[in-house]
PDB file of N, CA and C in Angstrom:
ATOM      1  N   MET A   1       8.292 -19.231  23.467  1.00 77.00           N
ATOM      2  CA  MET A   1       7.048 -19.885  23.171  1.00 77.00           C
ATOM      3  C   MET A   1       6.595 -19.494  21.767  1.00 77.00           C
ATOM      4  N   SER A   2       6.226 -20.446  20.954  1.00 84.00           N
ATOM      5  CA  SER A   2       5.812 -20.223  19.581  1.00 84.00           C
ATOM      6  C   SER A   2       4.296 -20.043  19.493  1.00 84.00           C
ATOM      7  N   LYS A   3       3.857 -19.089  18.666  1.00 88.00           N
ATOM      8  CA  LYS A   3       2.425 -18.867  18.438  1.00 88.00           C
ATOM      9  C   LYS A   3       2.121 -19.126  16.974  1.00 88.00           C
ATOM     10  N   LYS A   4       0.901 -19.593  16.689  1.00 91.00           N
ATOM     11  CA  LYS A   4       0.477 -19.883  15.325  1.00 91.00           C
ATOM     12  C   LYS A   4      -0.851 -19.195  15.050  1.00 91.00           C
ATOM     13  N   LEU A   5      -1.033 -18.802  13.799  1.00 93.00           N
ATOM     14  CA  LEU A   5      -2.248 -18.135  13.379  1.00 93.00           C
ATOM     15  C   LEU A   5      -2.537 -18.526  11.937  1.00 93.00           C
ATOM     16  N   SER A   6      -3.784 -18.827  11.614  1.00 95.00           N
ATOM     17  CA  SER A   6      -4.193 -19.144  10.243  1.00 95.00           C
ATOM     18  C   SER A   6      -5.131 -18.051   9.754  1.00 95.00           C
ATOM     19  N   LEU A   7      -4.738 -17.375   8.679  1.00 95.00           N
ATOM     20  CA  LEU A   7      -5.528 -16.285   8.120  1.00 95.00           C
ATOM     21  C   LEU A   7      -6.274 -16.758   6.878  1.00 95.00           C
ATOM     22  N   CYS A   8      -7.546 -16.405   6.784  1.00 95.00           N
ATOM     23  CA  CYS A   8      -8.424 -16.821   5.691  1.00 95.00           C
ATOM     24  C   CYS A   8      -8.015 -16.150   4.381  1.00 95.00           C
ATOM     25  N   ARG A   9      -8.032 -16.942   3.287  1.00 94.00           N
ATOM     26  CA  ARG A   9      -7.802 -16.395   1.951  1.00 94.00           C
ATOM     27  C   ARG A   9      -8.974 -16.655   1.015  1.00 94.00           C
ATOM     28  N   CYS A  10      -9.989 -17.389   1.468  1.00 93.00           N
ATOM     29  CA  CYS A  10     -11.132 -17.687   0.596  1.00 93.00           C
ATOM     30  C   CYS A  10     -12.270 -16.682   0.776  1.00 93.00           C
ATOM     31  N   TRP A  11     -12.216 -15.855   1.803  1.00 93.00           N
ATOM     32  CA  TRP A  11     -13.200 -14.824   2.116  1.00 93.00           C
ATOM     33  C   TRP A  11     -14.556 -15.411   2.520  1.00 93.00           C
ATOM     34  N   ARG A  12     -14.599 -16.650   2.943  1.00 94.00           N
ATOM     35  CA  ARG A  12     -15.857 -17.291   3.312  1.00 94.00           C
ATOM     36  C   ARG A  12     -15.944 -17.600   4.811  1.00 94.00           C
ATOM     37  N   SER A  13     -14.900 -17.345   5.544  1.00 95.00           N
ATOM     38  CA  SER A  13     -14.823 -17.695   6.957  1.00 95.00           C
ATOM     39  C   SER A  13     -15.810 -16.892   7.798  1.00 95.00           C
ATOM     40  N   GLU A  14     -16.487 -17.559   8.709  1.00 96.00           N
ATOM     41  CA  GLU A  14     -17.385 -16.891   9.660  1.00 96.00           C
ATOM     42  C   GLU A  14     -16.587 -16.163  10.741  1.00 96.00           C
ATOM     43  N   THR A  15     -15.302 -16.462  10.850  1.00 95.00           N
ATOM     44  CA  THR A  15     -14.437 -15.828  11.852  1.00 95.00           C
ATOM     45  C   THR A  15     -13.386 -14.949  11.178  1.00 95.00           C
ATOM     46  N   PHE A  16     -13.697 -14.469   9.948  1.00 95.00           N
ATOM     47  CA  PHE A  16     -12.747 -13.663   9.182  1.00 95.00           C
ATOM     48  C   PHE A  16     -12.204 -12.519  10.037  1.00 95.00           C
ATOM     49  N   PRO A  17     -10.918 -12.275  10.017  1.00 94.00           N
ATOM     50  CA  PRO A  17      -9.895 -12.723   9.084  1.00 94.00           C
ATOM     51  C   PRO A  17      -9.252 -14.065   9.432  1.00 94.00           C
ATOM     52  N   LEU A  18      -9.720 -14.708  10.484  1.00 95.00           N
ATOM     53  CA  LEU A  18      -9.155 -16.007  10.856  1.00 95.00           C
ATOM     54  C   LEU A  18      -9.830 -17.116  10.058  1.00 95.00           C
ATOM     55  N   CYS A  19      -9.087 -18.148   9.734  1.00 96.00           N
ATOM     56  CA  CYS A  19      -9.609 -19.291   8.986  1.00 96.00           C
ATOM     57  C   CYS A  19     -10.468 -20.165   9.897  1.00 96.00           C
ATOM     58  N   ASP A  20     -11.624 -20.600   9.384  1.00 97.00           N
ATOM     59  CA  ASP A  20     -12.461 -21.542  10.125  1.00 97.00           C
ATOM     60  C   ASP A  20     -12.667 -22.844   9.344  1.00 97.00           C
ATOM     61  N   GLY A  21     -11.926 -23.016   8.246  1.00 96.00           N
ATOM     62  CA  GLY A  21     -12.030 -24.230   7.446  1.00 96.00           C
ATOM     63  C   GLY A  21     -13.047 -24.141   6.321  1.00 96.00           C
ATOM     64  N   SER A  22     -13.697 -22.987   6.139  1.00 96.00           N
ATOM     65  CA  SER A  22     -14.704 -22.827   5.090  1.00 96.00           C
ATOM     66  C   SER A  22     -14.137 -23.049   3.695  1.00 96.00           C
ATOM     67  N   HIS A  23     -12.828 -22.910   3.535  1.00 96.00           N
ATOM     68  CA  HIS A  23     -12.213 -23.097   2.225  1.00 96.00           C
ATOM     69  C   HIS A  23     -12.383 -24.526   1.712  1.00 96.00           C
ATOM     70  N   LYS A  24     -12.565 -25.468   2.616  1.00 97.00           N
ATOM     71  CA  LYS A  24     -12.713 -26.870   2.200  1.00 97.00           C
ATOM     72  C   LYS A  24     -13.978 -27.046   1.364  1.00 97.00           C
ATOM     73  N   ALA A  25     -15.105 -26.497   1.817  1.00 96.00           N
ATOM     74  CA  ALA A  25     -16.354 -26.571   1.051  1.00 96.00           C
ATOM     75  C   ALA A  25     -16.241 -25.754  -0.234  1.00 96.00           C
ATOM     76  N   TYR A  26     -15.589 -24.601  -0.155  1.00 94.00           N
ATOM     77  CA  TYR A  26     -15.385 -23.759  -1.337  1.00 94.00           C
ATOM     78  C   TYR A  26     -14.567 -24.511  -2.386  1.00 94.00           C
ATOM     79  N   ASN A  27     -13.481 -25.143  -1.954  1.00 96.00           N
ATOM     80  CA  ASN A  27     -12.628 -25.898  -2.875  1.00 96.00           C
ATOM     81  C   ASN A  27     -13.394 -27.035  -3.537  1.00 96.00           C
ATOM     82  N   GLU A  28     -14.229 -27.702  -2.776  1.00 96.00           N
ATOM     83  CA  GLU A  28     -15.021 -28.814  -3.308  1.00 96.00           C
ATOM     84  C   GLU A  28     -16.023 -28.311  -4.346  1.00 96.00           C
ATOM     85  N   GLU A  29     -16.695 -27.208  -4.030  1.00 95.00           N
ATOM     86  CA  GLU A  29     -17.727 -26.672  -4.917  1.00 95.00           C
ATOM     87  C   GLU A  29     -17.148 -26.093  -6.203  1.00 95.00           C
ATOM     88  N   TYR A  30     -16.015 -25.390  -6.103  1.00 95.00           N
ATOM     89  CA  TYR A  30     -15.450 -24.685  -7.250  1.00 95.00           C
ATOM     90  C   TYR A  30     -14.196 -25.344  -7.816  1.00 95.00           C
ATOM     91  N   ASN A  31     -13.881 -26.543  -7.347  1.00 96.00           N
ATOM     92  CA  ASN A  31     -12.694 -27.268  -7.808  1.00 96.00           C
ATOM     93  C   ASN A  31     -11.451 -26.377  -7.724  1.00 96.00           C
ATOM     94  N   ASP A  32     -11.280 -25.749  -6.583  1.00 95.00           N
ATOM     95  CA  ASP A  32     -10.158 -24.837  -6.349  1.00 95.00           C
ATOM     96  C   ASP A  32      -9.237 -25.438  -5.297  1.00 95.00           C
ATOM     97  N   ASN A  33      -8.162 -24.758  -5.000  1.00 95.00           N
ATOM     98  CA  ASN A  33      -7.191 -25.268  -4.040  1.00 95.00           C
ATOM     99  C   ASN A  33      -6.727 -24.164  -3.089  1.00 95.00           C
ATOM    100  N   VAL A  34      -7.632 -23.260  -2.723  1.00 94.00           N
ATOM    101  CA  VAL A  34      -7.271 -22.163  -1.829  1.00 94.00           C
ATOM    102  C   VAL A  34      -7.230 -22.666  -0.387  1.00 94.00           C
ATOM    103  N   GLY A  35      -6.341 -22.103   0.379  1.00 95.00           N
ATOM    104  CA  GLY A  35      -6.220 -22.460   1.788  1.00 95.00           C
ATOM    105  C   GLY A  35      -5.729 -21.271   2.582  1.00 95.00           C
ATOM    106  N   PRO A  36      -5.599 -21.418   3.875  1.00 96.00           N
ATOM    107  CA  PRO A  36      -5.199 -20.289   4.711  1.00 96.00           C
ATOM    108  C   PRO A  36      -3.708 -19.973   4.588  1.00 96.00           C
ATOM    109  N   VAL A  37      -3.353 -18.794   5.058  1.00 94.00           N
ATOM    110  CA  VAL A  37      -1.951 -18.426   5.246  1.00 94.00           C
ATOM    111  C   VAL A  37      -1.640 -18.759   6.695  1.00 94.00           C
ATOM    112  N   ASN A  38      -0.693 -19.635   6.903  1.00 95.00           N
ATOM    113  CA  ASN A  38      -0.315 -20.029   8.263  1.00 95.00           C
ATOM    114  C   ASN A  38       0.910 -19.237   8.693  1.00 95.00           C
ATOM    115  N   ILE A  39       0.790 -18.555   9.812  1.00 92.00           N
ATOM    116  CA  ILE A  39       1.868 -17.718  10.336  1.00 92.00           C
ATOM    117  C   ILE A  39       2.294 -18.277  11.684  1.00 92.00           C
ATOM    118  N   GLU A  40       3.599 -18.356  11.883  1.00 90.00           N
ATOM    119  CA  GLU A  40       4.139 -18.821  13.156  1.00 90.00           C
ATOM    120  C   GLU A  40       5.247 -17.866  13.581  1.00 90.00           C
ATOM    121  N   TRP A  41       5.244 -17.484  14.859  1.00 84.00           N
ATOM    122  CA  TRP A  41       6.282 -16.594  15.367  1.00 84.00           C
ATOM    123  C   TRP A  41       6.596 -16.947  16.805  1.00 84.00           C
ATOM    124  N   ASP A  42       7.795 -16.523  17.215  1.00 82.00           N
ATOM    125  CA  ASP A  42       8.219 -16.725  18.597  1.00 82.00           C
ATOM    126  C   ASP A  42       7.736 -15.559  19.436  1.00 82.00           C
ATOM    127  N   ASP A  43       7.197 -15.871  20.582  1.00 74.00           N
ATOM    128  CA  ASP A  43       6.630 -14.860  21.464  1.00 74.00           C
ATOM    129  C   ASP A  43       7.494 -14.695  22.712  1.00 74.00           C
ATOM    130  N   ASP A  44       8.809 -14.756  22.536  1.00 71.00           N
ATOM    131  CA  ASP A  44       9.712 -14.656  23.676  1.00 71.00           C
ATOM    132  C   ASP A  44       9.968 -13.213  24.099  1.00 71.00           C
ATOM    133  N   SER A  45       9.763 -12.283  23.194  1.00 64.00           N
ATOM    134  CA  SER A  45      10.073 -10.894  23.468  1.00 64.00           C
ATOM    135  C   SER A  45       8.877 -10.180  24.080  1.00 64.00           C
ATOM    136  N   GLU A  46       9.148  -9.282  25.015  1.00 61.00           N
ATOM    137  CA  GLU A  46       8.083  -8.462  25.593  1.00 61.00           C
ATOM    138  C   GLU A  46       7.775  -7.276  24.692  1.00 61.00           C
ATOM    139  N   GLU A  47       8.627  -7.018  23.699  1.00 60.00           N
ATOM    140  CA  GLU A  47       8.482  -5.848  22.845  1.00 60.00           C
ATOM    141  C   GLU A  47       7.886  -6.190  21.485  1.00 60.00           C
ATOM    142  N   TYR A  48       7.310  -7.355  21.307  1.00 55.00           N
ATOM    143  CA  TYR A  48       6.865  -7.757  19.982  1.00 55.00           C
ATOM    144  C   TYR A  48       5.726  -6.902  19.438  1.00 55.00           C
ATOM    145  N   ASN A  49       5.000  -6.189  20.275  1.00 58.00           N
ATOM    146  CA  ASN A  49       3.912  -5.340  19.804  1.00 58.00           C
ATOM    147  C   ASN A  49       4.358  -3.921  19.474  1.00 58.00           C
ATOM    148  N   GLU A  50       5.613  -3.590  19.736  1.00 59.00           N
ATOM    149  CA  GLU A  50       6.072  -2.235  19.501  1.00 59.00           C
ATOM    150  C   GLU A  50       6.451  -2.035  18.045  1.00 59.00           C
ATOM    151  N   SER A  51       5.998  -0.937  17.479  1.00 58.00           N
ATOM    152  CA  SER A  51       6.365  -0.569  16.120  1.00 58.00           C
ATOM    153  C   SER A  51       7.520   0.414  16.208  1.00 58.00           C
ATOM    154  N   LYS A  52       8.511   0.225  15.363  1.00 61.00           N
ATOM    155  CA  LYS A  52       9.678   1.096  15.408  1.00 61.00           C
ATOM    156  C   LYS A  52       9.938   1.684  14.038  1.00 61.00           C
ATOM    157  N   THR A  53      10.349   2.954  14.009  1.00 64.00           N
ATOM    158  CA  THR A  53      10.757   3.602  12.775  1.00 64.00           C
ATOM    159  C   THR A  53      12.202   4.029  12.925  1.00 64.00           C
ATOM    160  N   LEU A  54      12.860   4.230  11.794  1.00 64.00           N
ATOM    161  CA  LEU A  54      14.260   4.633  11.832  1.00 64.00           C
ATOM    162  C   LEU A  54      14.416   6.097  12.216  1.00 64.00           C
ATOM    163  N   ALA A  55      13.482   6.937  11.792  1.00 63.00           N
ATOM    164  CA  ALA A  55      13.590   8.360  12.089  1.00 63.00           C
ATOM    165  C   ALA A  55      12.212   8.999  12.021  1.00 63.00           C
ATOM    166  N   GLU A  56      12.106  10.157  12.645  1.00 63.00           N
ATOM    167  CA  GLU A  56      10.865  10.916  12.562  1.00 63.00           C
ATOM    168  C   GLU A  56      10.721  11.464  11.143  1.00 63.00           C
ATOM    169  N   PRO A  57       9.501  11.677  10.654  1.00 59.00           N
ATOM    170  CA  PRO A  57       9.328  12.248   9.320  1.00 59.00           C
ATOM    171  C   PRO A  57       9.902  13.654   9.259  1.00 59.00           C
ATOM    172  N   ASP A  58      10.443  14.020   8.118  1.00 58.00           N
ATOM    173  CA  ASP A  58      11.048  15.330   7.925  1.00 58.00           C
ATOM    174  C   ASP A  58       9.965  16.308   7.466  1.00 58.00           C
ATOM    175  N   ILE A  59       9.346  16.979   8.432  1.00 58.00           N
ATOM    176  CA  ILE A  59       8.240  17.889   8.142  1.00 58.00           C
ATOM    177  C   ILE A  59       8.710  19.057   7.286  1.00 58.00           C
ATOM    178  N   GLN A  60       9.935  19.548   7.500  1.00 59.00           N
ATOM    179  CA  GLN A  60      10.440  20.665   6.713  1.00 59.00           C
ATOM    180  C   GLN A  60      10.517  20.292   5.238  1.00 59.00           C
ATOM    181  N   SER A  61      10.951  19.080   4.925  1.00 54.00           N
ATOM    182  CA  SER A  61      11.014  18.656   3.529  1.00 54.00           C
ATOM    183  C   SER A  61       9.624  18.586   2.930  1.00 54.00           C
ATOM    184  N   MET A  62       8.670  18.100   3.706  1.00 51.00           N
ATOM    185  CA  MET A  62       7.299  18.011   3.209  1.00 51.00           C
ATOM    186  C   MET A  62       6.756  19.404   2.919  1.00 51.00           C
ATOM    187  N   ASN A  63       7.024  20.366   3.812  1.00 53.00           N
ATOM    188  CA  ASN A  63       6.564  21.737   3.602  1.00 53.00           C
ATOM    189  C   ASN A  63       7.259  22.368   2.409  1.00 53.00           C
ATOM    190  N   ALA A  64       8.553  22.100   2.242  1.00 53.00           N
ATOM    191  CA  ALA A  64       9.304  22.678   1.134  1.00 53.00           C
ATOM    192  C   ALA A  64       8.751  22.194  -0.197  1.00 53.00           C
ATOM    193  N   SER A  65       8.433  20.921  -0.311  1.00 51.00           N
ATOM    194  CA  SER A  65       7.913  20.417  -1.580  1.00 51.00           C
ATOM    195  C   SER A  65       6.541  21.009  -1.874  1.00 51.00           C
ATOM    196  N   THR A  66       5.745  21.264  -0.851  1.00 52.00           N
ATOM    197  CA  THR A  66       4.439  21.890  -1.052  1.00 52.00           C
ATOM    198  C   THR A  66       4.617  23.323  -1.526  1.00 52.00           C
ATOM    199  N   GLU A  67       5.562  24.041  -0.906  1.00 53.00           N
ATOM    200  CA  GLU A  67       5.814  25.419  -1.303  1.00 53.00           C
ATOM    201  C   GLU A  67       6.369  25.478  -2.717  1.00 53.00           C
ATOM    202  N   LEU A  68       7.266  24.574  -3.076  1.00 53.00           N
ATOM    203  CA  LEU A  68       7.839  24.570  -4.416  1.00 53.00           C
ATOM    204  C   LEU A  68       6.779  24.309  -5.473  1.00 53.00           C
ATOM    205  N   SER A  69       5.837  23.453  -5.180  1.00 53.00           N
ATOM    206  CA  SER A  69       4.810  23.145  -6.167  1.00 53.00           C
ATOM    207  C   SER A  69       3.886  24.329  -6.410  1.00 53.00           C
ATOM    208  N   SER A  70       3.839  25.273  -5.479  1.00 52.00           N
ATOM    209  CA  SER A  70       2.968  26.433  -5.661  1.00 52.00           C
ATOM    210  C   SER A  70       3.684  27.598  -6.344  1.00 52.00           C
ATOM    211  N   LEU A  71       5.006  27.492  -6.534  1.00 53.00           N
ATOM    212  CA  LEU A  71       5.744  28.555  -7.209  1.00 53.00           C
ATOM    213  C   LEU A  71       5.430  28.537  -8.696  1.00 53.00           C
ATOM    214  N   GLU A  72       5.505  29.722  -9.333  1.00 50.00           N
ATOM    215  CA  GLU A  72       5.252  29.736 -10.768  1.00 50.00           C
ATOM    216  C   GLU A  72       6.480  29.202 -11.492  1.00 50.00           C
ATOM    217  N   MET A  73       6.248  28.571 -12.629  1.00 51.00           N
ATOM    218  CA  MET A  73       7.320  27.957 -13.408  1.00 51.00           C
ATOM    219  C   MET A  73       8.224  29.048 -13.983  1.00 51.00           C
ATOM    220  N   ILE A  74       9.523  28.824 -13.926  1.00 51.00           N
ATOM    221  CA  ILE A  74      10.502  29.745 -14.488  1.00 51.00           C
ATOM    222  C   ILE A  74      11.162  29.049 -15.671  1.00 51.00           C
ATOM    223  N   ASP A  75      11.138  29.708 -16.848  1.00 47.00           N
ATOM    224  CA  ASP A  75      11.761  29.059 -18.000  1.00 47.00           C
ATOM    225  C   ASP A  75      13.260  29.312 -18.001  1.00 47.00           C
ATOM    226  N   SER A  76      13.962  28.801 -18.990  1.00 47.00           N
ATOM    227  CA  SER A  76      15.425  28.879 -19.006  1.00 47.00           C
ATOM    228  C   SER A  76      15.931  30.301 -19.148  1.00 47.00           C
ATOM    229  N   ASN A  77      15.116  31.253 -19.618  1.00 50.00           N
ATOM    230  CA  ASN A  77      15.531  32.651 -19.730  1.00 50.00           C
ATOM    231  C   ASN A  77      15.297  33.420 -18.441  1.00 50.00           C
ATOM    232  N   GLY A  78      14.704  32.768 -17.462  1.00 55.00           N
ATOM    233  CA  GLY A  78      14.463  33.427 -16.192  1.00 55.00           C
ATOM    234  C   GLY A  78      13.146  34.165 -16.130  1.00 55.00           C
ATOM    235  N   SER A  79      12.368  34.122 -17.206  1.00 52.00           N
ATOM    236  CA  SER A  79      11.079  34.809 -17.163  1.00 52.00           C
ATOM    237  C   SER A  79      10.009  33.862 -16.654  1.00 52.00           C
ATOM    238  N   GLY A  80       9.007  34.427 -16.042  1.00 52.00           N
ATOM    239  CA  GLY A  80       7.941  33.609 -15.479  1.00 52.00           C
ATOM    240  C   GLY A  80       7.046  33.017 -16.549  1.00 52.00           C
ATOM    241  N   ASP A  81       6.462  31.915 -16.247  1.00 49.00           N
ATOM    242  CA  ASP A  81       5.522  31.255 -17.149  1.00 49.00           C
ATOM    243  C   ASP A  81       4.150  31.850 -16.896  1.00 49.00           C
ATOM    244  N   ASN A  82       3.590  32.494 -17.920  1.00 50.00           N
ATOM    245  CA  ASN A  82       2.293  33.123 -17.714  1.00 50.00           C
ATOM    246  C   ASN A  82       1.128  32.220 -18.085  1.00 50.00           C
ATOM    247  N   GLY A  83       1.414  30.970 -18.384  1.00 50.00           N
ATOM    248  CA  GLY A  83       0.347  30.030 -18.671  1.00 50.00           C
ATOM    249  C   GLY A  83      -0.094  30.049 -20.114  1.00 50.00           C
ATOM    250  N   SER A  84       0.581  30.847 -20.983  1.00 48.00           N
ATOM    251  CA  SER A  84       0.153  30.948 -22.372  1.00 48.00           C
ATOM    252  C   SER A  84       0.799  29.902 -23.266  1.00 48.00           C
ATOM    253  N   HIS A  85       1.631  29.045 -22.710  1.00 46.00           N
ATOM    254  CA  HIS A  85       2.278  28.017 -23.520  1.00 46.00           C
ATOM    255  C   HIS A  85       1.282  26.919 -23.870  1.00 46.00           C
ATOM    256  N   THR A  86       1.605  26.204 -24.913  1.00 48.00           N
ATOM    257  CA  THR A  86       0.758  25.074 -25.285  1.00 48.00           C
ATOM    258  C   THR A  86       1.443  23.801 -24.858  1.00 48.00           C
ATOM    259  N   SER A  87       0.681  22.874 -24.431  1.00 44.00           N
ATOM    260  CA  SER A  87       1.213  21.605 -23.946  1.00 44.00           C
ATOM    261  C   SER A  87       1.193  20.581 -25.057  1.00 44.00           C
ATOM    262  N   SER A  88       2.227  19.743 -25.118  1.00 45.00           N
ATOM    263  CA  SER A  88       2.259  18.670 -26.107  1.00 45.00           C
ATOM    264  C   SER A  88       1.524  17.443 -25.597  1.00 45.00           C
ATOM    265  N   HIS A  89       1.020  17.510 -24.380  1.00 45.00           N
ATOM    266  CA  HIS A  89       0.298  16.378 -23.786  1.00 45.00           C
ATOM    267  C   HIS A  89      -1.115  16.321 -24.339  1.00 45.00           C
ATOM    268  N   SER A  90      -1.503  15.177 -24.810  1.00 47.00           N
ATOM    269  CA  SER A  90      -2.875  15.010 -25.284  1.00 47.00           C
ATOM    270  C   SER A  90      -3.699  14.351 -24.194  1.00 47.00           C
ATOM    271  N   ASN A  91      -4.966  14.358 -24.358  1.00 50.00           N
ATOM    272  CA  ASN A  91      -5.856  13.731 -23.392  1.00 50.00           C
ATOM    273  C   ASN A  91      -6.024  12.249 -23.648  1.00 50.00           C
ATOM    274  N   ASP A  92      -5.291  11.700 -24.602  1.00 53.00           N
ATOM    275  CA  ASP A  92      -5.393  10.278 -24.932  1.00 53.00           C
ATOM    276  C   ASP A  92      -4.565   9.469 -23.943  1.00 53.00           C
ATOM    277  N   ASP A  93      -5.227   8.716 -23.070  1.00 50.00           N
ATOM    278  CA  ASP A  93      -4.551   7.906 -22.060  1.00 50.00           C
ATOM    279  C   ASP A  93      -4.330   6.475 -22.522  1.00 50.00           C
ATOM    280  N   SER A  94      -4.583   6.173 -23.778  1.00 51.00           N
ATOM    281  CA  SER A  94      -4.546   4.787 -24.234  1.00 51.00           C
ATOM    282  C   SER A  94      -3.152   4.174 -24.199  1.00 51.00           C
ATOM    283  N   ASN A  95      -2.098   4.984 -24.210  1.00 48.00           N
ATOM    284  CA  ASN A  95      -0.750   4.417 -24.211  1.00 48.00           C
ATOM    285  C   ASN A  95      -0.092   4.448 -22.837  1.00 48.00           C
ATOM    286  N   LEU A  96      -0.858   4.668 -21.789  1.00 47.00           N
ATOM    287  CA  LEU A  96      -0.286   4.711 -20.446  1.00 47.00           C
ATOM    288  C   LEU A  96       0.054   3.335 -19.920  1.00 47.00           C
ATOM    289  N   PHE A  97      -0.652   2.309 -20.322  1.00 40.00           N
ATOM    290  CA  PHE A  97      -0.428   0.977 -19.789  1.00 40.00           C
ATOM    291  C   PHE A  97      -0.015   0.021 -20.862  1.00 40.00           C
TER     292      PHE A  97
END
């Protein structure tokens, strides 16, 4: 059995997130062409509401990365970074984008 759903994209629907046709008045007023997203799917499966993942999250990896980020920096000579170095990074963010 096939199911259909229309989702609002004009943000004017009284039944949001479902479309109620409000986009028609919006399109007329603003000379736009927005309409709903129409979704259709087969509802033959009893498992369609189940979410599945490939594997459980690797908590050990998450903990390891947190622990590594808290370690003090070691330079190439093996000595610890005491924070007295100067950074070449400026506070100018204008070239980021």
